[in-house]
Coordinates of C-alpha atoms in Angstrom, one line a residue:
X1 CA 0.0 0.0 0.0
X2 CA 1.3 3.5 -0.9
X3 CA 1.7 6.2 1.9
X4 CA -1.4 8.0 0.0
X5 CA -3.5 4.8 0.9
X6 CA -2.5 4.8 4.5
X7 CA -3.4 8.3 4.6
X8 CA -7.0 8.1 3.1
X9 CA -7.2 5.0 5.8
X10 CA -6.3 7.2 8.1
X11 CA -8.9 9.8 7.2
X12 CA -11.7 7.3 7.2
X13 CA -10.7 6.2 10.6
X14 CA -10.8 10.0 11.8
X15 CA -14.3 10.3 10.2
X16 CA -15.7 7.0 12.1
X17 CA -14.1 8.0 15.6
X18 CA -15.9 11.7 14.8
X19 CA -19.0 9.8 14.2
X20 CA -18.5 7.6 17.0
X21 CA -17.6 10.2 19.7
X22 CA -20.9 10.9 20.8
X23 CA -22.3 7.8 21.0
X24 CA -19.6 6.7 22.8
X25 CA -20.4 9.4 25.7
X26 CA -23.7 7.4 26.4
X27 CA -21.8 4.7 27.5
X28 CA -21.8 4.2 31.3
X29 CA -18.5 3.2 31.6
X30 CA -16.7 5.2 29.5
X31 CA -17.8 8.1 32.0
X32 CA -15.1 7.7 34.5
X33 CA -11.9 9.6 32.9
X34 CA -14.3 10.8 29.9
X35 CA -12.4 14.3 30.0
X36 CA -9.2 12.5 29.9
X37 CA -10.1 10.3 27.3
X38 CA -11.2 13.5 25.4
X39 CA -8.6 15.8 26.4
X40 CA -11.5 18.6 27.2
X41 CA -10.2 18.5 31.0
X42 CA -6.9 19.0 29.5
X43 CA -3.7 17.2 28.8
X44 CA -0.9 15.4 31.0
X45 CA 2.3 16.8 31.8
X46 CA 5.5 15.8 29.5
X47 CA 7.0 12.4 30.0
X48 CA 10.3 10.4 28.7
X49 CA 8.3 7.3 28.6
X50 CA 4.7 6.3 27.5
X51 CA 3.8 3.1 28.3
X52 CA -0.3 1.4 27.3
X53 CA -1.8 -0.7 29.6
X54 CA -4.9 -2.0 28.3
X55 CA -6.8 -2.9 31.7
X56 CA -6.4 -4.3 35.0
X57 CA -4.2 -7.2 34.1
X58 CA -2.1 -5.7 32.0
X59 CA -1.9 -2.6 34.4
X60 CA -0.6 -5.4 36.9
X61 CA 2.4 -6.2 34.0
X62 CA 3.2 -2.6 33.8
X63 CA 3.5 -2.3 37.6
X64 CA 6.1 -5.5 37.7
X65 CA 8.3 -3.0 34.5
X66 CA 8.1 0.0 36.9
X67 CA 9.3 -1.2 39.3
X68 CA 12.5 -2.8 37.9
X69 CA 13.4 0.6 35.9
X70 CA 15.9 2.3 36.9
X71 CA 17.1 5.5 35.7
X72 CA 20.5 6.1 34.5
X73 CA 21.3 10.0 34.8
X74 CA 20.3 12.2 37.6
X75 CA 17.7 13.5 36.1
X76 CA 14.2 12.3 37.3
X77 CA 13.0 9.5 34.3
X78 CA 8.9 10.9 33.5
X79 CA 6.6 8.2 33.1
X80 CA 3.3 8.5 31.6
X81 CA 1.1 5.3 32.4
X82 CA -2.2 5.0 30.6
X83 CA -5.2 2.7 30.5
X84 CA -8.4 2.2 29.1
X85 CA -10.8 0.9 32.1
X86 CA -11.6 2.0 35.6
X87 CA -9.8 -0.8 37.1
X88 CA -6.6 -0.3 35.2
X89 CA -6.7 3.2 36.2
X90 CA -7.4 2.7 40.0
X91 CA -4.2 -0.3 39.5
X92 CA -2.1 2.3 38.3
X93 CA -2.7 4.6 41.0
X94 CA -1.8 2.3 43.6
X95 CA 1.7 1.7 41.4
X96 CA 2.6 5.5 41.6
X97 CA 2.0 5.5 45.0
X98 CA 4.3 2.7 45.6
X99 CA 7.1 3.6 43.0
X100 CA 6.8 7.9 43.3
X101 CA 6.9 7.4 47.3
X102 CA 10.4 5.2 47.0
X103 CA 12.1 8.1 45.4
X104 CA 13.7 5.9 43.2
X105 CA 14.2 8.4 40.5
X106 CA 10.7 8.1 38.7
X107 CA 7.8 10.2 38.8
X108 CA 4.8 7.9 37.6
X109 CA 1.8 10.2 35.9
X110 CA -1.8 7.7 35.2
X111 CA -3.8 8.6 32.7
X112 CA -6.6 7.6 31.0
X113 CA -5.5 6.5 27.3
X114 CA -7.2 8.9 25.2
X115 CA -9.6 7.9 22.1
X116 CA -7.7 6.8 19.1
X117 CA -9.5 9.4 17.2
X118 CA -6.1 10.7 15.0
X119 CA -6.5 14.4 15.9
X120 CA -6.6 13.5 19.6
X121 CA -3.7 11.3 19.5
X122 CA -1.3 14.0 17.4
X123 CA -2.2 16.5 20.3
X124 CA -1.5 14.3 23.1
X125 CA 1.7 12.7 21.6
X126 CA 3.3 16.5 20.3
X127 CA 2.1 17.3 24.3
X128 CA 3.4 14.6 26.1
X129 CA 6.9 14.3 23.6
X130 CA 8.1 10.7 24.8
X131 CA 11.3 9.2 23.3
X132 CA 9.8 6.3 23.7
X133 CA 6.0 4.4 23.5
X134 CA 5.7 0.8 25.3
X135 CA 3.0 -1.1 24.6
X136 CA 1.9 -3.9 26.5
X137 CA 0.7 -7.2 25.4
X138 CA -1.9 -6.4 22.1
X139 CA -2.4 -2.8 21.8
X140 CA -2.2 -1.7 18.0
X141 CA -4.2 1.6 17.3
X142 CA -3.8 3.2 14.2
X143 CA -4.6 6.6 15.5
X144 CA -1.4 5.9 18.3
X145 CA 0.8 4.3 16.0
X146 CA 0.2 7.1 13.3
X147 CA 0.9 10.2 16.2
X148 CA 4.3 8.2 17.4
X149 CA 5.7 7.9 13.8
X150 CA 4.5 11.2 12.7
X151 CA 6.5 12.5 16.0
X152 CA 9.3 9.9 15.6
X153 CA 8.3 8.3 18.9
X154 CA 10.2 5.0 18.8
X155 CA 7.3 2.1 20.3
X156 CA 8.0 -1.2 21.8
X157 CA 5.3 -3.6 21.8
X158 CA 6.3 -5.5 24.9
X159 CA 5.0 -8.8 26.2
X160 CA 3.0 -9.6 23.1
X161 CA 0.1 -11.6 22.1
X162 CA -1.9 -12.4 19.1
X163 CA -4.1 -14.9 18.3
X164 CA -5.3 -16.5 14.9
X165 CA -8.3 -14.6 14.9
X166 CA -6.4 -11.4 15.2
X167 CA -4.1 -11.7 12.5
X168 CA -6.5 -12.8 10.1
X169 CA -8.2 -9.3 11.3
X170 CA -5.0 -7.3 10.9
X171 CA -4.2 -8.9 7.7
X172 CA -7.5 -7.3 6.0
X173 CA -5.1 -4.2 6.0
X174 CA -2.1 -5.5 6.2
X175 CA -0.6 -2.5 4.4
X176 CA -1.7 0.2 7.1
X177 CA -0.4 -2.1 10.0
X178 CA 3.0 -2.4 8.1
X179 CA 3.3 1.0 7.5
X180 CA 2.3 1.6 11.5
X181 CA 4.6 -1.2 13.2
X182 CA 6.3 -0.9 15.9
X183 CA 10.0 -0.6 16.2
X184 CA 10.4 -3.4 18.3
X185 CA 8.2 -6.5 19.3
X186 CA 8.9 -8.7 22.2
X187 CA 6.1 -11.9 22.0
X188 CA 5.9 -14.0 24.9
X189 CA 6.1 -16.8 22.7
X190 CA 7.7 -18.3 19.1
X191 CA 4.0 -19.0 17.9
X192 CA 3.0 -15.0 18.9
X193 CA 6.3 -14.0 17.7
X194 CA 5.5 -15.9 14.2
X195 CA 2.4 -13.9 14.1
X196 CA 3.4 -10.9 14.7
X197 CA 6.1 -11.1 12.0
X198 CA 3.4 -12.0 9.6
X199 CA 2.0 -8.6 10.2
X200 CA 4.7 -6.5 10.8
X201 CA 8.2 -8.1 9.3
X202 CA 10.8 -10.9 11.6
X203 CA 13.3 -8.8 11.5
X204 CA 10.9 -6.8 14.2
X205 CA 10.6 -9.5 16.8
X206 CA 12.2 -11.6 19.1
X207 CA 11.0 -14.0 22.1
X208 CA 10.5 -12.4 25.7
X209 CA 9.7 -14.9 29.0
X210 CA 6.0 -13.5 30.0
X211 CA 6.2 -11.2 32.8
X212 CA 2.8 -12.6 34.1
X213 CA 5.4 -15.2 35.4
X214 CA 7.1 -12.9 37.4
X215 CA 3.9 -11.9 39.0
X216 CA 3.6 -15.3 40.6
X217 CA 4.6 -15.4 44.7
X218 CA 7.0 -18.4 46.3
X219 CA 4.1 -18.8 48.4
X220 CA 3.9 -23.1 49.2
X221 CA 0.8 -24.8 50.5
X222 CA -1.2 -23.3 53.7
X223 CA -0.9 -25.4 56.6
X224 CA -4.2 -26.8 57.6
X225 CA -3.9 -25.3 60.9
X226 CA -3.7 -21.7 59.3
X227 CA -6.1 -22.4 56.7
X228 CA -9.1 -20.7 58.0
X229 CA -11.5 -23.3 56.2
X230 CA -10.2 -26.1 58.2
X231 CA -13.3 -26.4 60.5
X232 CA -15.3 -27.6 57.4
X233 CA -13.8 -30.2 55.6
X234 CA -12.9 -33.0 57.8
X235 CA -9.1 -34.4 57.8
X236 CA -8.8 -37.4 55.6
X237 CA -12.1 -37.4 54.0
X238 CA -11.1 -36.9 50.2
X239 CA -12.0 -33.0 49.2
X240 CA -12.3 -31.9 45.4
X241 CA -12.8 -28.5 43.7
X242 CA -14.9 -27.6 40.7
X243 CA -13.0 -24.1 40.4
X244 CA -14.9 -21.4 38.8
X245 CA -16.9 -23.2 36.7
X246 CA -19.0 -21.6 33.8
X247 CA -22.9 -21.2 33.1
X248 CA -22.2 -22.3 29.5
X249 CA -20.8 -25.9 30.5
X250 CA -23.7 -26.7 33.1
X251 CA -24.7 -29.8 31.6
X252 CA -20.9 -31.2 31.6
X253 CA -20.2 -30.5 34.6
X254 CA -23.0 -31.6 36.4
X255 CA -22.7 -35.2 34.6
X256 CA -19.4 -34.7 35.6
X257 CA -20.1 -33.8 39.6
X258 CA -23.1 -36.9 39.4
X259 CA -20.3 -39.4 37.9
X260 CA -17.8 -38.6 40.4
X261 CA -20.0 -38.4 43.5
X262 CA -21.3 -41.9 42.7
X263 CA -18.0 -43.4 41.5
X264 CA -16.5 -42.2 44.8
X265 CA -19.5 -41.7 47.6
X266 CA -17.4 -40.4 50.3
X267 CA -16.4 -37.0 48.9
X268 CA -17.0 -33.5 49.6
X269 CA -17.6 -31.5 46.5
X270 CA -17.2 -28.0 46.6
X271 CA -18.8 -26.6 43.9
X272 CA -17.1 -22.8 42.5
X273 CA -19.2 -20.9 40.3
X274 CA -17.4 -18.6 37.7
X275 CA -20.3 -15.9 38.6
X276 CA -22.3 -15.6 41.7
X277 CA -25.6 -14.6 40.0
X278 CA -25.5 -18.1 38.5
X279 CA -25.6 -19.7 41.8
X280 CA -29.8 -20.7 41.2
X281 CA -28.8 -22.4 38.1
X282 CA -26.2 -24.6 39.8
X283 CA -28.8 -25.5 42.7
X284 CA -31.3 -26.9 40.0
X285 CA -28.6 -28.6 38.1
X286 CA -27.8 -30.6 41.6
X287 CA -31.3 -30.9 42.3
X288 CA -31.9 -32.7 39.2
X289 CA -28.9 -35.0 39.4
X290 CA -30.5 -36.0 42.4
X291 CA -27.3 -35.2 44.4
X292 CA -27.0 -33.7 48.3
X293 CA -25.9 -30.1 48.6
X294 CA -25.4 -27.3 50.8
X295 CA -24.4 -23.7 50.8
X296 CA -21.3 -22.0 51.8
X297 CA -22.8 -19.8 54.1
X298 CA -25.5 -22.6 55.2
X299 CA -22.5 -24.8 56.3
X300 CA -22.2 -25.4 60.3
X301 CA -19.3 -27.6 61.2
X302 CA -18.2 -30.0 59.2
X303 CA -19.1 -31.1 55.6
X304 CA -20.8 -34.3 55.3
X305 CA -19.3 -36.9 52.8
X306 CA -21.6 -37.0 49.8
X307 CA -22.4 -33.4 50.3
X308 CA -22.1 -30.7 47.1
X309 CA -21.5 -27.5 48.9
X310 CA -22.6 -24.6 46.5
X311 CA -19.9 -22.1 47.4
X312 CA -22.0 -18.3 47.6
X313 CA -18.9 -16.8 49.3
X314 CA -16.3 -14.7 47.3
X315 CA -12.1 -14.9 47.9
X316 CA -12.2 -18.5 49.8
X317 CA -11.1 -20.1 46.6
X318 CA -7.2 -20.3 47.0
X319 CA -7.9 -22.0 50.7
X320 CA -10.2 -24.5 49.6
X321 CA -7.3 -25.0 47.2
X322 CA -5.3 -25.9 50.0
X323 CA -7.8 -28.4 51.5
X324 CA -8.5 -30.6 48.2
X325 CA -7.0 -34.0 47.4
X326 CA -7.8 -32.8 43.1
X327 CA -9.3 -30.2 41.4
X328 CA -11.0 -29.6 38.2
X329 CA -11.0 -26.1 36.7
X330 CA -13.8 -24.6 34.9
X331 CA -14.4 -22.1 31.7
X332 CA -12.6 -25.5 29.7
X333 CA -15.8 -28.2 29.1
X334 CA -17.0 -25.5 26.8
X335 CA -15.1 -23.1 24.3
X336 CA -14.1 -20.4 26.9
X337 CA -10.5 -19.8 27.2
X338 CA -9.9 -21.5 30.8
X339 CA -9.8 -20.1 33.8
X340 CA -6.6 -19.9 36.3
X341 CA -5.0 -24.0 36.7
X342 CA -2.2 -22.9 38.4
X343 CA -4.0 -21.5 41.4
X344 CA -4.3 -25.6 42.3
X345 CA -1.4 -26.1 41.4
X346 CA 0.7 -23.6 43.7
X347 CA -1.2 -25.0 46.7
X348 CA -0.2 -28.6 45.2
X349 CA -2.5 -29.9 44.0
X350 CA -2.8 -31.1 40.3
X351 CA -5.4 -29.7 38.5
X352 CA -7.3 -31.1 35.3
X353 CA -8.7 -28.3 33.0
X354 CA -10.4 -29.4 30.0
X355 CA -9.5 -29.0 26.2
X356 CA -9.8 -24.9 25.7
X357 CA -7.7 -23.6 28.0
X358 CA -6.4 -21.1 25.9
X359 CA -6.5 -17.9 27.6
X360 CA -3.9 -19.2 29.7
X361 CA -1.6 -20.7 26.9
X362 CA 1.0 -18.4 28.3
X363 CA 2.0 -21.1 30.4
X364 CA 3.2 -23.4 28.1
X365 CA 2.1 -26.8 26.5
X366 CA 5.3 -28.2 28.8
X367 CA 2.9 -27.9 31.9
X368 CA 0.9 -30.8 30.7
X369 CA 3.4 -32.9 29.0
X370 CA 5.1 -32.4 32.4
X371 CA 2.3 -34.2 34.0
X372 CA 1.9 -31.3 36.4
X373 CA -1.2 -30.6 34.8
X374 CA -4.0 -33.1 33.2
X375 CA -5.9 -31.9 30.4
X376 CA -8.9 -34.1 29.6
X377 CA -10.8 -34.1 26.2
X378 CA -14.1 -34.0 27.8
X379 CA -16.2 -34.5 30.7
X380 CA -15.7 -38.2 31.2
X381 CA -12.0 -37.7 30.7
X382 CA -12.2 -35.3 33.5
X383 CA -13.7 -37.9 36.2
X384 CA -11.3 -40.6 35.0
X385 CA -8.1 -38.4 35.7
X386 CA -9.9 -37.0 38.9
X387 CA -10.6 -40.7 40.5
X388 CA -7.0 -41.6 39.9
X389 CA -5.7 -38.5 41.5
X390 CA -7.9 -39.0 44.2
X391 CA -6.8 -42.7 44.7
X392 CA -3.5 -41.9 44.2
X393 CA -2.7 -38.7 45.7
X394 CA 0.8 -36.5 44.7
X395 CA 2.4 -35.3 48.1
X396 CA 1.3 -32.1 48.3
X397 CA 4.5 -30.1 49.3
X398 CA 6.1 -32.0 45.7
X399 CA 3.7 -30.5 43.8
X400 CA 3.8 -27.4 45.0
X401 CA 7.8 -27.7 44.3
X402 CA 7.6 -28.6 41.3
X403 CA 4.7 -25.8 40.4
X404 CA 7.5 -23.0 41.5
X405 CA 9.9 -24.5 40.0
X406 CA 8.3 -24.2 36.8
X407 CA 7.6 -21.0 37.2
X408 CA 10.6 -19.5 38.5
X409 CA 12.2 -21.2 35.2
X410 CA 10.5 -18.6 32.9
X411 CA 10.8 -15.2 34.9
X412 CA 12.7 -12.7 33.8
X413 CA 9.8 -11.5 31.2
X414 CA 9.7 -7.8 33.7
X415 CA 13.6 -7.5 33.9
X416 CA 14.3 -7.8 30.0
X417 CA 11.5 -5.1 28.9
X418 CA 13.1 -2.6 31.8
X419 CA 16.5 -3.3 29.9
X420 CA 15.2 -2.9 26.5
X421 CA 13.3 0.3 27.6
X422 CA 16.7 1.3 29.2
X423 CA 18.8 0.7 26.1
X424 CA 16.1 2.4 24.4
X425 CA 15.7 5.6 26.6
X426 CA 19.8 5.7 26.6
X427 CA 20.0 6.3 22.9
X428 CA 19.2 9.8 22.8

């Protein structure tokens, strides 16, 4: 595509983001930061560096950068932290606290990340005049992109992910996107890092650890006699998780609960919803598999062998972790992406996760073929692998060994974007 082509895309992008604009302002959530996100409340103060964290989580990955940079000169190193939801923003806040009160050298500004509307983004990137743009995990605007090159902003796209799905939608355009990339892209993996040089040229990208790793505490098992559950599941009698389990897979995972509860009488089952407000649903589903259950906040003393407890209490996840024999995690009997396996696993206990697990791909196929992990190809799978961890329980402290081992192997993912911003930032 000719540079005249990326600019009429361009333009037609700047029209829909006009058009959109006002809609936009009837959306609830949008309301919190809307002036930054317009710049009508005005703009934030100059920075060195610019770094994009989409949401919460990555806001979390941006925290784990900050705090391994470490400036070079005397001079104070500005950093201009943006995000596009409420929860990144109120993440963020907490980091500058943290990082601007060790007087390390850094001054940490949050922001909201402005619309990518193109005339927005050339006033905030001629106003905020970074050397350099990090963007974390899969961020590509055009309207961004377009600001930092017309400014010759370098941009590292750091800790990067992209899925089929996404390429094939990039690849519509792939001349605009090439014309846009990034300077430098750091994937979290040789299959992102393939895709990404698809879109924007190998000579771009090279393989990062992901720093989601490095988020990850040494914490081993809870002892039973700090585990503040104890009082409920009796010592001995086996325990098992269903671990935020999902509305769409209710008829999996009750055959799978009914299956297990008559292949193996004497266990407790405590039952996770994904979402709270789907707790009715789950109560039928027991009810007509015919099975005994309780609630959470129903339960006095001990559980009863045989016994489903419904769990309608939030944050007592991770403990019951620490109680169970096995564990099945949920979002993976249906086409969901998976929800967190390695929660079991850090308390040590092995989880088995179904066959779409692939929001947390991250990991690494090696976690299975390890054995740490069991992934089963469908329900009955799953109660064939949980009976024989049951009947043959791992120790729970070699699990948990193992677990941190593993992940202590592939840190580092923090540390080598700090040093490539460094090297970066020292050019100038």
């Amino acid at each position: 595509m000719a540079m005249t082509g990326v600019g009429l895309a361009l333009k037609v992008y700047g029209l829909a983001w006009k058009l959109a604009l006002p809609l936009l302002g009837l959306n609830g959530r949008l309301k919190d930061g809307w002036e930054q996100r317009t710049l009508a409340g005005g703009m934030p103060a100059p920075a060195d560096l610019w770094m994009q964290a989409a949401s919460g989580g990555e806001a979390y990955l941006a925290w784990e950068v900050l705090r391994r940079l470490k400036p070079t000169g005397a001079e104070t190193l500005r950093v201009l932290v943006t995000t596009n939801t409420l929860q990144g923003y109120q993440t963020l806040l907490r980091a500058a606290e943290e990082i601007n009160g060790r007087k390390a050298g850094l001054a940490i500004q949050p922001w909201y990340f402005p619309f990518d509307a193109p005339e927005l983004m050339g006033r905030m990137v001629r106003r905020v005049n970074p050397k350099l743009a990090v963007i974390l995990e899969t961020e590509i605007w055009p309207g961004f992109l377009s600001a930092c090159k017309a400014e010759n902003v370098r941009v590292l796209l750091a800790n990067g992910r992209m899925t089929t799905k996404s390429l094939a939608g990039y690849m519509s355009w792939p001349g605009l996107f090439r014309a846009l990339a990034p300077d430098r892209i750091m994937a979290v993996s040789e299959t992102d890092g393939r895709r990404f040089g698809t879109l924007f040229g190998r000579e771009r990208v090279r393989v990062m650890p992901n720093i989601k790793f490095d988020r990850m505490g040494d914490a081993g098992p809870m002892a039973r006699k700090n585990n503040p559950l104890g009082d409920l599941i009796r010592e001995g009698d086996p325990f098992v998780i269903f671990g935020s389990v999902r509305r769409e897979e209710e008829h999996d995972v009750t055959r799978l609960a009914a299956g297990l509860m008559s292949a193996r009488p004497g266990t407790v089952l405590g039952l996770f919803p994904r979402h709270m407000h789907h707790l009715d649903l789950w109560r039928r589903a027991m009810d007509g598999a015919g099975l005994n259950w309780v609630l959470r906040s129903r339960l006095n003393g001990q559980a009863r062998p045989g016994t489903v407890i419904l769990w309608d209490t939030f944050g007592e996840l991770v403990p019951a972790y620490g109680l169970a024999k096995a564990a099945f995690v949920g979002g993976s009997l249906a086409p969901l992406g998976g929800q967190n396996f390695l929660e079991p696993l850090t308390s040590g206990v092995t989880p088995v996760t179904g066959p779409h697990w692939k929001n947390f791909a991250w990991v690494g196929r090696e976690i299975i073929d390890s054995g740490l992990a069991v992934e089963a190809s469908g329900w009955q799978d799953a109660l064939e692998s949980l009976k024989k961890i049951i009947d043959h329980t791992p120790p729970r402290r070699e699990v948990a060994a193992a677990a941190k081992q593993y992940i202590r192997d592939r840190r580092g993912g923090a540390e080598a974007v700090a040093k490539q911003v460094a090297d970066s930032l020292n050019k100038d």
